[in-house]
Coordinates of C-alpha atoms and ligand atoms in Angstrom, one line a residue:
M283 CA 239.4 125.5 201.1
I284 CA 240.9 126.8 204.4
L285 CA 240.5 130.5 203.9
S286 CA 237.0 132.0 203.7
A287 CA 235.4 133.2 200.4
D288 CA 235.7 136.7 201.8
T289 CA 239.5 136.4 202.3
H290 CA 239.8 135.0 198.7
E291 CA 237.8 137.9 197.4
Q292 CA 240.1 140.4 199.3
I293 CA 243.2 138.7 198.0
R294 CA 241.9 139.0 194.4
K295 CA 241.2 142.7 195.0
E296 CA 244.7 143.3 196.4
I297 CA 246.2 141.5 193.4
S298 CA 244.3 143.9 191.0
Y299 CA 246.3 146.9 192.4
F300 CA 249.7 145.6 191.2
P301 CA 251.3 145.3 187.8
Q302 CA 252.5 141.8 188.9
A303 CA 250.3 139.7 191.2
R304 CA 253.1 138.9 193.6
G305 CA 253.0 142.5 194.8
A306 CA 250.0 141.4 196.9
L307 CA 251.8 138.4 198.6
L308 CA 252.5 140.2 201.9
G309 CA 248.9 141.6 201.8
A310 CA 247.6 138.1 201.3
L311 CA 249.7 136.7 204.2
H312 CA 248.3 139.5 206.4
L313 CA 244.8 138.6 205.4
A314 CA 245.3 134.9 206.1
L315 CA 246.9 135.6 209.4
R316 CA 244.0 137.8 210.5
E317 CA 241.6 135.1 209.6
R318 CA 243.5 132.0 210.9
G319 CA 245.8 133.4 213.6
R320 CA 248.6 131.2 212.4
F321 CA 250.2 129.6 209.3
D322 CA 250.5 126.0 208.3
R323 CA 251.5 124.2 205.1
E324 CA 247.9 124.1 203.8
T325 CA 247.4 127.8 204.2
F326 CA 250.7 128.6 202.5
A327 CA 249.6 126.2 199.6
E328 CA 246.3 128.0 199.3
I329 CA 247.9 131.4 199.2
G330 CA 250.5 130.1 196.7
Q331 CA 247.7 129.2 194.2
F332 CA 247.0 132.9 193.8
F333 CA 250.6 133.6 192.8
G334 CA 251.8 130.5 191.0
M335 CA 254.0 129.6 194.0
R336 CA 254.5 126.4 195.8
S337 CA 253.7 126.2 199.5
G338 CA 257.4 126.1 200.3
E339 CA 258.1 129.2 198.3
V340 CA 255.4 131.1 200.2
A341 CA 256.7 129.7 203.5
E342 CA 260.2 130.9 202.6
V343 CA 259.1 134.5 202.0
A344 CA 257.0 134.4 205.2
S345 CA 259.9 133.1 207.2
F346 CA 261.7 136.4 206.6
Y347 CA 259.2 138.5 208.5
S348 CA 258.8 138.6 212.3
L349 CA 255.1 139.2 212.2
F350 CA 254.6 136.0 210.3
N351 CA 256.7 134.0 212.8
Q352 CA 255.2 134.6 216.2
P353 CA 254.6 131.9 218.9
R354 CA 251.2 130.4 218.4
A355 CA 248.7 131.8 220.9
R356 CA 245.4 133.6 221.0
A357 CA 246.9 136.8 222.6
I358 CA 250.6 137.5 221.9
F359 CA 252.1 140.2 224.1
Q360 CA 254.8 141.8 222.1
V361 CA 256.9 143.9 224.4
C362 CA 259.3 146.4 222.8
T363 CA 262.7 146.0 224.4
N364 CA 264.7 148.4 222.2
L365 CA 266.6 151.2 223.8
P366 CA 264.0 153.9 224.5
C367 CA 261.6 151.3 226.0
C368 CA 264.4 149.7 228.0
L369 CA 265.4 153.1 229.4
R370 CA 261.9 153.4 230.7
G371 CA 261.4 150.0 232.3
A372 CA 260.6 147.5 229.5
R373 CA 262.6 144.7 231.2
A374 CA 260.5 144.9 234.3
I375 CA 257.4 144.5 232.0
V376 CA 258.8 141.4 230.4
R377 CA 259.8 139.9 233.8
D378 CA 256.4 140.6 235.3
L379 CA 254.6 139.0 232.3
E380 CA 256.9 136.0 232.5
R381 CA 256.1 135.6 236.2
R382 CA 252.4 136.0 235.9
L383 CA 252.0 133.7 232.9
G384 CA 254.6 131.2 234.1
I385 CA 256.4 131.2 230.7
K386 CA 259.6 132.7 229.2
A387 CA 259.5 135.4 226.5
G388 CA 259.5 133.8 223.1
T389 CA 257.1 131.0 224.2
A390 CA 253.4 130.4 224.7
T391 CA 251.3 129.0 227.6
S392 CA 250.6 125.3 227.1
D393 CA 246.9 126.0 226.7
G394 CA 247.7 128.3 223.8
R395 CA 246.0 131.3 225.3
F396 CA 248.9 133.7 225.8
A397 CA 252.4 134.2 224.5
I398 CA 255.2 136.8 225.2
Q399 CA 257.5 138.0 222.5
E400 CA 260.2 140.6 222.8
V401 CA 260.1 142.9 219.8
E402 CA 262.2 145.7 218.3
C403 CA 261.1 149.4 218.3
L404 CA 257.4 149.8 217.7
G405 CA 257.7 153.5 216.6
S406 CA 256.2 154.9 219.8
C407 CA 259.3 155.6 221.8
A408 CA 257.8 158.7 223.6
T409 CA 255.1 156.6 225.2
A410 CA 257.5 153.9 226.4
P411 CA 257.2 151.2 227.5
V412 CA 255.1 150.0 224.7
V413 CA 253.3 146.7 224.2
Q414 CA 251.3 145.5 221.2
V415 CA 248.8 142.6 221.6
N416 CA 248.6 140.8 218.2
L417 CA 248.1 143.5 215.6
N418 CA 245.9 145.7 217.8
P419 CA 246.5 149.4 218.6
Y420 CA 249.5 149.9 220.9
L421 CA 249.3 149.8 224.7
E422 CA 251.4 152.8 225.7
N423 CA 253.0 154.0 228.9
V424 CA 252.4 150.5 230.1
T425 CA 252.8 149.6 233.8
T426 CA 252.9 146.2 235.4
D427 CA 249.7 147.0 237.3
Y428 CA 247.9 147.8 234.1
L429 CA 249.0 144.6 232.4
A430 CA 247.8 142.6 235.4
T431 CA 244.3 143.9 234.8
I432 CA 244.1 142.5 231.3
L433 CA 245.5 139.1 231.8
D434 CA 242.4 137.2 232.9
T435 CA 241.4 136.1 229.4
P436 CA 242.9 136.5 225.9
E437 CA 239.7 138.3 224.9
K438 CA 240.3 140.9 227.5
A439 CA 243.9 141.4 226.4
L440 CA 242.7 141.6 222.8
S441 CA 240.2 144.3 223.5
A442 CA 242.5 146.3 225.8
R443 CA 243.1 149.9 224.7
R444 CA 245.7 152.3 226.3
P445 CA 246.7 155.0 223.9
G446 CA 249.4 157.6 224.8
P447 CA 248.9 160.4 225.3
M448 CA 251.7 161.1 222.8
I449 CA 253.1 164.6 222.9
S450 CA 253.1 165.6 219.2
T451 CA 253.2 169.3 218.9
V452 CA 254.1 172.5 217.1
P453 CA 255.5 174.5 220.0
P454 CA 254.3 178.1 220.6
G455 CA 256.1 180.6 218.3
V456 CA 256.6 178.1 215.5
N457 CA 254.6 178.4 212.3
G458 CA 254.1 174.7 211.7
Y459 CA 253.2 173.2 208.4
L460 CA 253.5 169.5 208.9
L461 CA 251.4 168.9 212.1
P462 CA 248.0 170.5 212.7
P463 CA 248.1 173.0 215.6
D464 CA 246.9 172.5 219.2
G465 CA 246.9 168.7 219.0
E466 CA 244.3 168.7 216.3
K467 CA 243.9 165.9 213.8
W468 CA 242.9 166.7 210.2
L469 CA 241.7 163.2 209.3
T470 CA 239.0 163.9 206.7
L471 CA 239.2 165.5 203.3
E472 CA 236.9 168.2 204.6
D473 CA 239.2 169.0 207.6
Y474 CA 242.2 169.2 205.3
K475 CA 240.5 171.3 202.7
R476 CA 239.2 173.7 205.3
N477 CA 242.8 174.3 206.3
G478 CA 244.0 175.0 202.8
G479 CA 244.5 171.4 201.7
Y480 CA 244.8 170.4 198.0
Q481 CA 245.6 174.0 196.9
A482 CA 249.3 173.2 196.4
I483 CA 248.5 170.5 193.8
V484 CA 246.4 172.9 191.9
K485 CA 249.3 175.3 191.8
A486 CA 251.7 172.5 190.9
S487 CA 249.5 171.4 188.0
Q488 CA 250.3 174.7 186.4
M489 CA 254.0 173.9 186.5
S490 CA 255.9 171.5 184.3
P491 CA 257.5 168.5 185.9
K492 CA 260.9 170.0 185.4
E493 CA 259.8 173.2 187.1
I494 CA 258.6 171.3 190.2
V495 CA 261.9 169.3 190.3
A496 CA 263.9 172.6 190.1
L497 CA 261.8 174.3 192.8
V498 CA 262.2 171.5 195.2
R499 CA 265.9 171.1 194.4
D500 CA 266.4 174.9 195.0
S501 CA 264.5 174.7 198.3
G502 CA 267.3 172.5 199.6
L503 CA 264.8 169.8 200.8
R504 CA 266.8 166.8 202.0
G505 CA 265.4 163.4 202.6
R506 CA 264.0 162.8 206.1
G507 CA 264.4 159.0 205.9
G508 CA 268.0 159.1 207.3
A509 CA 270.5 159.6 204.5
G510 CA 269.7 163.3 203.9
F511 CA 270.0 163.2 200.2
V512 CA 268.8 166.3 198.3
T513 CA 265.3 165.3 197.1
G514 CA 265.1 167.5 194.0
M515 CA 268.4 166.1 192.9
K516 CA 267.2 162.5 193.4
W517 CA 264.1 163.2 191.4
S518 CA 266.3 164.5 188.5
F519 CA 267.9 161.1 188.2
M520 CA 264.7 159.6 186.8
P521 CA 265.2 158.9 183.1
P522 CA 263.0 160.6 180.5
P523 CA 259.5 158.9 180.2
D524 CA 259.5 156.1 177.6
G525 CA 255.8 155.5 177.6
G526 CA 256.0 152.7 180.1
P527 CA 255.1 152.8 183.8
R528 CA 257.2 154.5 186.4
Y529 CA 256.7 154.7 190.1
L530 CA 257.0 156.6 193.3
A531 CA 257.7 154.2 196.2
V532 CA 256.9 155.9 199.5
N533 CA 258.8 154.7 202.5
A534 CA 256.7 154.7 205.7
D535 CA 258.4 151.7 207.2
E536 CA 259.7 153.8 210.1
S537 CA 261.5 151.1 212.1
E538 CA 264.7 152.9 213.2
P539 CA 264.6 152.8 217.0
G540 CA 264.1 156.3 218.4
T541 CA 262.0 157.3 215.3
F542 CA 258.3 157.9 215.4
K543 CA 257.6 160.9 213.3
D544 CA 256.1 159.5 210.1
R545 CA 253.4 158.0 212.3
Q546 CA 252.5 161.5 213.5
I547 CA 251.9 162.7 210.0
M548 CA 249.9 159.6 209.0
E549 CA 247.8 159.7 212.1
R550 CA 247.2 163.4 212.3
N551 CA 247.5 164.8 208.8
P552 CA 247.1 161.9 206.3
H553 CA 245.8 164.1 203.4
L554 CA 249.0 166.3 203.6
F555 CA 250.9 163.1 203.1
L556 CA 248.8 162.2 200.1
E557 CA 249.0 165.6 198.6
G558 CA 252.8 165.4 199.0
I559 CA 252.8 162.0 197.2
M560 CA 250.7 163.4 194.4
I561 CA 252.9 166.4 193.7
S562 CA 256.1 164.3 194.0
S563 CA 254.6 161.9 191.5
M564 CA 253.9 164.8 189.1
A565 CA 257.5 165.9 189.4
I566 CA 258.9 162.5 188.4
E567 CA 256.0 161.8 186.0
A568 CA 255.0 158.6 187.9
S569 CA 252.1 156.6 186.7
A570 CA 251.3 155.4 190.2
A571 CA 252.6 155.5 193.8
F572 CA 252.9 152.7 196.3
I573 CA 253.1 153.4 200.1
Y574 CA 254.9 150.9 202.2
I575 CA 253.7 151.2 205.8
R576 CA 255.2 149.1 208.6
G577 CA 252.9 146.2 209.5
E578 CA 252.6 147.2 213.2
Y579 CA 251.2 150.7 212.4
V580 CA 247.6 149.5 212.3
E581 CA 246.0 152.9 213.0
A582 CA 248.2 154.8 210.6
Y583 CA 247.4 152.2 207.9
E584 CA 243.6 152.6 208.5
L585 CA 243.7 156.4 208.5
V586 CA 245.8 156.6 205.3
R587 CA 243.6 153.9 203.7
K588 CA 240.5 155.9 204.6
A589 CA 242.0 159.1 203.3
I590 CA 242.9 157.4 200.0
E591 CA 239.3 156.1 199.7
E592 CA 238.0 159.6 200.2
C593 CA 240.2 160.9 197.5
Y594 CA 238.9 158.2 195.1
E595 CA 235.3 159.1 196.0
A596 CA 236.0 162.8 195.4
G597 CA 237.8 162.2 192.1
I598 CA 241.1 163.5 193.5
L599 CA 242.6 160.1 192.6
G600 CA 241.5 157.7 189.8
E601 CA 240.6 158.3 186.2
R602 CA 241.2 162.0 185.9
A603 CA 243.1 162.7 189.1
L604 CA 243.3 166.2 190.4
G605 CA 246.0 168.1 188.7
F606 CA 247.2 165.2 186.6
N607 CA 244.7 165.3 183.8
R608 CA 245.1 161.5 183.5
R609 CA 244.8 158.4 185.6
F610 CA 246.7 158.3 188.9
D611 CA 246.6 155.8 191.6
I612 CA 248.0 155.3 195.1
H613 CA 248.0 152.0 196.9
I614 CA 249.3 150.8 200.3
Q615 CA 251.4 147.8 201.1
R616 CA 252.0 146.6 204.6
G617 CA 255.3 145.4 205.9
A618 CA 255.5 142.6 208.4
G619 CA 258.2 143.3 211.0
A620 CA 261.6 143.6 209.3
Y621 CA 263.7 146.7 209.9
I622 CA 265.7 146.0 206.7
C623 CA 262.6 146.6 204.6
G624 CA 263.1 150.3 205.4
E625 CA 266.3 150.2 203.4
E626 CA 265.1 151.4 200.0
S627 CA 266.1 148.4 197.9
G628 CA 265.0 145.9 200.6
M629 CA 261.7 147.8 200.6
L630 CA 261.4 147.3 196.8
E631 CA 262.0 143.6 197.1
S632 CA 259.4 143.4 199.8
M633 CA 256.9 145.4 197.7
E634 CA 257.4 142.8 195.0
G635 CA 256.4 140.1 197.4
K636 CA 259.9 138.7 198.2
K637 CA 262.2 138.5 201.2
G638 CA 263.3 142.1 201.9
Q639 CA 266.9 141.6 201.1
P640 CA 268.6 144.7 199.8
R641 CA 269.7 144.8 196.1
K642 CA 273.2 145.3 194.9
R643 CA 273.6 148.7 193.2
P644 CA 273.9 149.7 190.4
P645 CA 271.4 149.5 188.9
F646 CA 269.8 152.2 191.1
P647 CA 266.1 152.4 191.6
A648 CA 265.8 155.4 189.2
T649 CA 266.8 153.1 186.3
R650 CA 265.5 149.8 187.6
G651 CA 263.3 149.9 190.6
L652 CA 259.9 148.4 191.2
W653 CA 259.1 145.7 188.7
N654 CA 262.3 146.8 186.9
R655 CA 260.8 150.2 186.0
P656 CA 262.2 153.6 186.9
T657 CA 261.3 154.3 190.6
T658 CA 262.0 157.0 193.1
V659 CA 262.0 156.2 196.8
D660 CA 261.0 159.0 199.1
N661 CA 260.3 159.0 202.8
C662 CA 256.9 159.9 204.2
E663 CA 258.0 163.1 206.0
T664 CA 260.0 164.1 202.9
V665 CA 257.0 164.2 200.6
S666 CA 254.9 165.9 203.2
H667 CA 257.1 169.0 203.0
V668 CA 256.4 169.3 199.3
P669 CA 253.0 171.0 199.3
S670 CA 254.3 173.9 201.5
I671 CA 257.3 174.3 199.3
I672 CA 255.0 174.6 196.2
L673 CA 252.8 177.2 198.0
N674 CA 255.5 179.3 199.6
G675 CA 258.6 178.9 197.4
A676 CA 262.2 177.8 197.7
D677 CA 263.5 180.8 199.5
W678 CA 260.8 180.6 202.2
F679 CA 261.8 176.9 202.8
K680 CA 265.5 177.8 203.0
A681 CA 264.7 180.6 205.5
E682 CA 262.8 178.1 207.7
G683 CA 265.9 176.0 208.4
A684 CA 269.7 176.1 208.7
K685 CA 272.5 176.3 206.2
N686 CA 272.3 173.2 204.0
S687 CA 269.5 171.9 206.2
S688 CA 266.4 173.7 204.9
G689 CA 262.9 173.6 206.5
H690 CA 261.4 172.1 209.6
A691 CA 261.8 168.6 210.9
L692 CA 259.7 166.5 213.2
F693 CA 262.2 166.0 216.0
G694 CA 261.6 163.1 218.3
V695 CA 262.9 163.0 221.8
S696 CA 262.8 159.8 223.9
G697 CA 264.6 158.3 226.9
H698 CA 265.3 160.1 230.1
V699 CA 263.4 163.3 229.6
K700 CA 260.3 164.6 231.4
R701 CA 258.2 165.3 228.2
P702 CA 259.3 162.8 225.5
G703 CA 257.5 163.5 222.2
I704 CA 257.6 164.9 218.7
F705 CA 258.3 168.6 218.2
E706 CA 258.0 170.4 214.8
L707 CA 260.8 172.8 214.8
R708 CA 263.3 174.4 212.4
L709 CA 266.4 172.3 211.5
G710 CA 269.2 173.9 213.4
V711 CA 267.5 174.1 216.8
S712 CA 270.0 173.5 219.6
L713 CA 270.1 170.0 221.0
R714 CA 270.1 171.6 224.5
D715 CA 266.9 173.4 223.7
L716 CA 265.4 170.3 222.3
I717 CA 266.1 168.4 225.5
Y718 CA 265.5 171.2 228.1
K719 CA 263.1 173.7 226.5
Y720 CA 260.9 171.4 224.6
A721 CA 261.2 167.9 226.1
G722 CA 261.1 169.3 229.7
G723 CA 264.7 168.4 230.7
L724 CA 265.7 165.5 232.9
E725 CA 264.5 164.4 236.4
E726 CA 265.6 166.7 239.2
G727 CA 269.3 166.3 240.0
R728 CA 270.1 164.3 236.8
T729 CA 272.5 165.3 234.0
V730 CA 272.8 164.2 230.4
K731 CA 275.4 161.5 230.0
A732 CA 274.8 160.7 226.3
V733 CA 272.6 161.4 223.4
I734 CA 272.0 159.4 220.2
P735 CA 270.9 162.3 218.0
G736 CA 269.1 160.7 215.0
G737 CA 267.9 157.1 215.5
I738 CA 270.0 154.3 216.9
S739 CA 272.2 153.9 213.9
M740 CA 273.8 157.3 214.4
P741 CA 276.9 157.8 216.5
V742 CA 276.4 158.7 220.1
I743 CA 277.6 162.0 221.5
R744 CA 278.5 162.9 225.1
G745 CA 276.5 165.1 227.4
D746 CA 279.1 167.9 227.2
Q747 CA 278.5 168.2 223.5
I748 CA 274.8 169.1 223.5
D749 CA 275.3 172.7 222.6
V750 CA 275.3 171.7 219.0
A751 CA 272.7 172.6 216.5
V752 CA 270.6 169.7 215.2
D753 CA 271.3 169.9 211.5
H754 CA 273.3 168.0 208.9
E755 CA 276.5 170.1 209.1
S756 CA 276.6 170.9 212.8
L757 CA 276.2 167.2 213.9
R758 CA 279.1 166.3 211.6
S759 CA 281.3 168.7 213.7
V760 CA 280.7 166.4 216.7
N761 CA 281.3 163.2 214.6
S762 CA 277.6 162.3 214.4
L763 CA 274.8 162.6 211.9
L764 CA 271.2 163.9 211.8
G765 CA 269.7 160.6 210.6
T766 CA 266.0 160.7 211.3
A767 CA 266.2 163.5 213.9
G768 CA 265.0 161.2 216.7
A769 CA 267.1 161.9 219.8
I770 CA 267.5 159.3 222.5
V771 CA 268.6 160.9 225.8
M772 CA 270.4 159.1 228.6
D773 CA 271.1 160.4 232.0
D774 CA 274.2 160.0 234.3
R775 CA 273.0 156.7 235.8
T776 CA 273.1 155.0 232.4
C777 CA 275.6 152.2 231.6
I778 CA 276.8 152.8 228.1
V779 CA 277.9 149.2 227.7
R780 CA 274.3 148.2 228.1
V781 CA 273.2 150.8 225.6
A782 CA 275.8 149.5 223.1
L783 CA 274.5 146.0 223.8
V784 CA 270.9 146.8 223.1
A785 CA 271.9 148.6 219.9
A786 CA 274.1 145.6 218.9
R787 CA 271.4 143.1 219.6
F788 CA 269.1 145.0 217.3
F789 CA 271.6 145.0 214.4
D790 CA 272.4 141.4 214.9
H791 CA 268.7 140.5 214.9
E792 CA 267.9 142.7 211.8
S793 CA 270.9 141.9 209.6
C794 CA 269.4 140.1 206.5
G795 CA 272.4 137.8 206.4
Q796 CA 273.4 138.3 202.8
C797 CA 276.9 139.8 203.4
T798 CA 279.4 137.8 205.5
Q799 CA 280.8 141.0 207.1
C800 CA 277.4 142.1 208.3
R801 CA 276.1 138.7 209.3
E802 CA 279.3 137.8 211.2
G803 CA 280.3 141.3 212.3
T804 CA 276.9 142.1 214.0
G805 CA 277.0 138.8 215.7
W806 CA 280.5 139.2 217.0
I807 CA 279.9 142.7 218.3
Y808 CA 276.7 141.6 220.1
H809 CA 278.3 138.5 221.7
T810 CA 281.5 140.4 222.7
L811 CA 279.4 143.1 224.3
R812 CA 277.3 140.6 226.0
R813 CA 280.4 139.1 227.6
I814 CA 281.7 142.5 228.7
E815 CA 278.3 143.4 230.2
A816 CA 278.2 140.2 232.1
G817 CA 281.5 141.0 233.7
E818 CA 283.4 138.3 231.7
G819 CA 285.2 140.7 229.3
V820 CA 289.0 141.0 228.8
A821 CA 291.0 144.0 227.6
R822 CA 291.5 142.4 224.2
D823 CA 287.7 142.4 223.6
L824 CA 287.9 146.2 223.0
E825 CA 290.3 145.5 220.1
V826 CA 288.0 142.8 218.8
L827 CA 285.2 145.3 218.8
A828 CA 287.2 147.9 216.9
D829 CA 288.3 145.2 214.4
C830 CA 284.8 144.1 213.8
C831 CA 283.7 147.7 213.0
N832 CA 286.6 148.2 210.5
F833 CA 285.7 144.8 209.0
M834 CA 282.1 145.9 208.2
D835 CA 282.4 149.6 207.3
G836 CA 281.6 150.4 203.7
K837 CA 282.1 146.8 202.6
C838 CA 278.5 145.5 202.4
I839 CA 275.5 145.7 200.1
C840 CA 273.6 148.2 202.3
A841 CA 274.1 150.7 205.1
L842 CA 272.8 148.5 207.9
A843 CA 276.3 147.3 208.4
D844 CA 277.7 150.9 208.4
G845 CA 275.1 151.9 211.0
A846 CA 276.0 148.9 213.2
S847 CA 279.7 149.8 213.0
W848 CA 279.3 153.5 213.5
S849 CA 277.1 152.9 216.5
A850 CA 279.5 150.4 218.2
R851 CA 282.6 152.5 217.3
A852 CA 281.2 155.7 218.7
F853 CA 280.2 154.0 222.0
L854 CA 283.7 152.7 222.3
T855 CA 285.5 155.9 221.5
Q856 CA 283.2 158.3 223.4
F857 CA 282.8 156.2 226.5
R858 CA 285.9 154.0 226.7
D859 CA 286.0 154.5 230.4
D860 CA 282.7 152.6 230.9
F861 CA 284.0 149.6 228.9
E862 CA 287.3 149.6 230.8
A863 CA 285.5 149.9 234.2
H864 CA 283.4 146.8 233.4
I865 CA 286.4 144.8 232.5
A866 CA 288.4 145.9 235.5
A867 CA 285.5 145.4 238.0
G868 CA 284.3 142.1 236.4
K869 CA 280.7 143.5 236.7
C870 CA 278.6 146.5 235.8
P871 CA 279.8 149.5 237.8
F872 CA 276.5 151.4 237.3
P873 CA 274.1 149.9 239.9
E874 CA 271.3 152.4 239.1
S875 CA 271.4 151.8 235.3
F876 CA 268.4 150.6 233.3
E877 CA 268.1 146.8 232.8
V878 CA 268.7 145.1 229.4
Ligands
FMN158 C1 268.9 149.6 207.4 C2 268.2 150.8 206.9 C3 266.9 151.1 207.3 C4 266.2 152.2 206.8 N1 264.9 152.4 207.2 C5 264.2 153.5 206.7 C6 262.9 153.7 207.1 O1 262.3 153.0 207.9 N2 262.2 154.7 206.5 C7 262.8 155.5 205.6 O2 262.2 156.5 205.1 N3 264.1 155.3 205.2 C8 264.8 154.3 205.8 N4 266.1 154.1 205.3 C9 266.6 155.0 204.3 C10 266.2 154.5 202.9 O3 267.1 153.6 202.4 C11 266.2 155.7 201.9 O4 267.4 156.4 202.0 C12 265.0 156.6 202.1 O5 263.8 156.0 202.2 C13 265.0 157.6 201.0 O6 264.0 158.6 201.2 P1 264.4 160.1 201.6 O7 265.4 160.5 200.5 O8 263.2 160.8 201.4 O9 265.0 160.1 202.9 C14 266.8 153.0 205.9 C15 268.1 152.8 205.4 C16 268.8 151.7 206.0 C17 270.2 151.4 205.5
SF4_159 S1 274.7 144.9 205.0 FE1 273.6 143.5 206.3 S2 271.5 144.0 206.1 FE2 272.5 145.0 204.4 S3 272.4 143.5 202.7 FE3 274.3 143.0 203.8 S4 273.7 141.5 205.3 FE4 271.9 142.4 204.6
FES160 S1 258.7 152.0 220.8 FE1 260.0 150.9 222.1 S2 262.0 151.6 221.5 FE2 260.7 152.7 220.2

């Protein structure tokens, strides 16, 4: 036996949470990694015994996930090199680590003590640059001087702590209902109850499921996971109960670069999140809820896990769950470093212990979701709005936001601003206010060149378009979309070809490879941009880029391909001059731009 008796026991416990054992496979891989620090054939074989899988089958699943495929070393420095981190100096961090350790990123020192790995967005873009050593809490606002102090021994690196501070706030004059005021954290059941927690569920328990669905639909709540679908409407797609199980699958994968809002809810108000899950589950008459939290969010995972434990101890969850009058359970699953597992059907696959490759639809999750049973997928922030809607009503929620975009949102601002952070504000706030009033504006003398308003998949807009309201309808008027409401701001020194290149590298890396258009298209866009950025582009490359976008749009199984093409097309149309200047000069004409 390679794994300890304790790990075996924990795997068995994990398995007991799921209708089919394999739901615990990723959890088992996490447990094995924590104990062994690496995988080998024997470990895969031992894990496979729990699930009736051969070693090769377990290895195949594990191979899909970045966190299970790291270089082998005692301390792995995972440096985020996605856009918000690059804008704030991530490349210098990688270079410095490479120099000090004498290795290239993606490799380990020959003594197996250290490794460097470039990783995609870690969901902490306001405290960029961000580094994670193994699966420890993030090192935030990292400097090369700081890293030099923790490189003596792997043990020192593993015990290093450098949190934020992350600005995560309800600005003065705003009556927040998602984040606690004044930087507080309401982590315990007592904190939450003292501030009015678990009253909404009592009120909801006096309503029928249909009444809850109608109220939330009338409130105009739209999903905060990126697509903006009307939540109450989605809930109404669930078929009538047939006596069998039905599920709420809660999406806390939060891997869209520029997006770090769900983490704020989980780390500052985890019981609000749980109350939202419970009421949403009442509405769709779910027998259980499963939360999928991205693997890198170790603190959020621990805090939500503790909050769930408290609920079981207090009888809020379990046999006669509060408001349900029957058994109701919530369990957590952890992702393992794959952006595509945030796509709802990729997430369901991953929750079932498979590679997170999106499913063809139909059938949609409402008819055949988790383990082939009716399932609704809701985002973490989305469900967290529900308690306030129950307590205050649909009209109140509508009045809190803009037309067709009800309620507050947790707006993220990252990149070239003085106070990057999360701000709880009404939908419909002006982008200019978001940047200048709340996020402190840009450095002296700098102007806004470009903004990606809602996570990296959303089309970029120009600096002269920031007098737009940040809501679903208004952003469409400037050919963009709200997405996850995470704005990435770039100043006038920024090279847009480099920005497009970082975005394209991300999509190329994260494409799951099932669809030819996406697999090939993301690769072509990335390699073409790479050539242009290196000064080797030719005029025809711009046509190739446009062709690739047309080749991918709306033709694939999931919307990753759409995001990749929207992103590239918008850079090209909004900033064509930057591309042409590169090709004409045979080099980057923006000497002060960030490095990729
Ligand atoms: C490539 C891709 C990645 C996604 N990542 C996330 C994510 O990390 N979190 C999330 O809530 N939704 C994500 N989504 C959207 C989900 O597919 C889905 O629309 C959402 O979870 C539904 O919840 P909502 O209606 O509450 O927004 C992603 C979509 C795509 C295409
Ligand atoms: S569009 Fe891309 S990410 Fe989505 S299923 Fe197809 S290959 Fe995978
Ligand atoms: S944490 Fe680095 S880009 Fe988001």
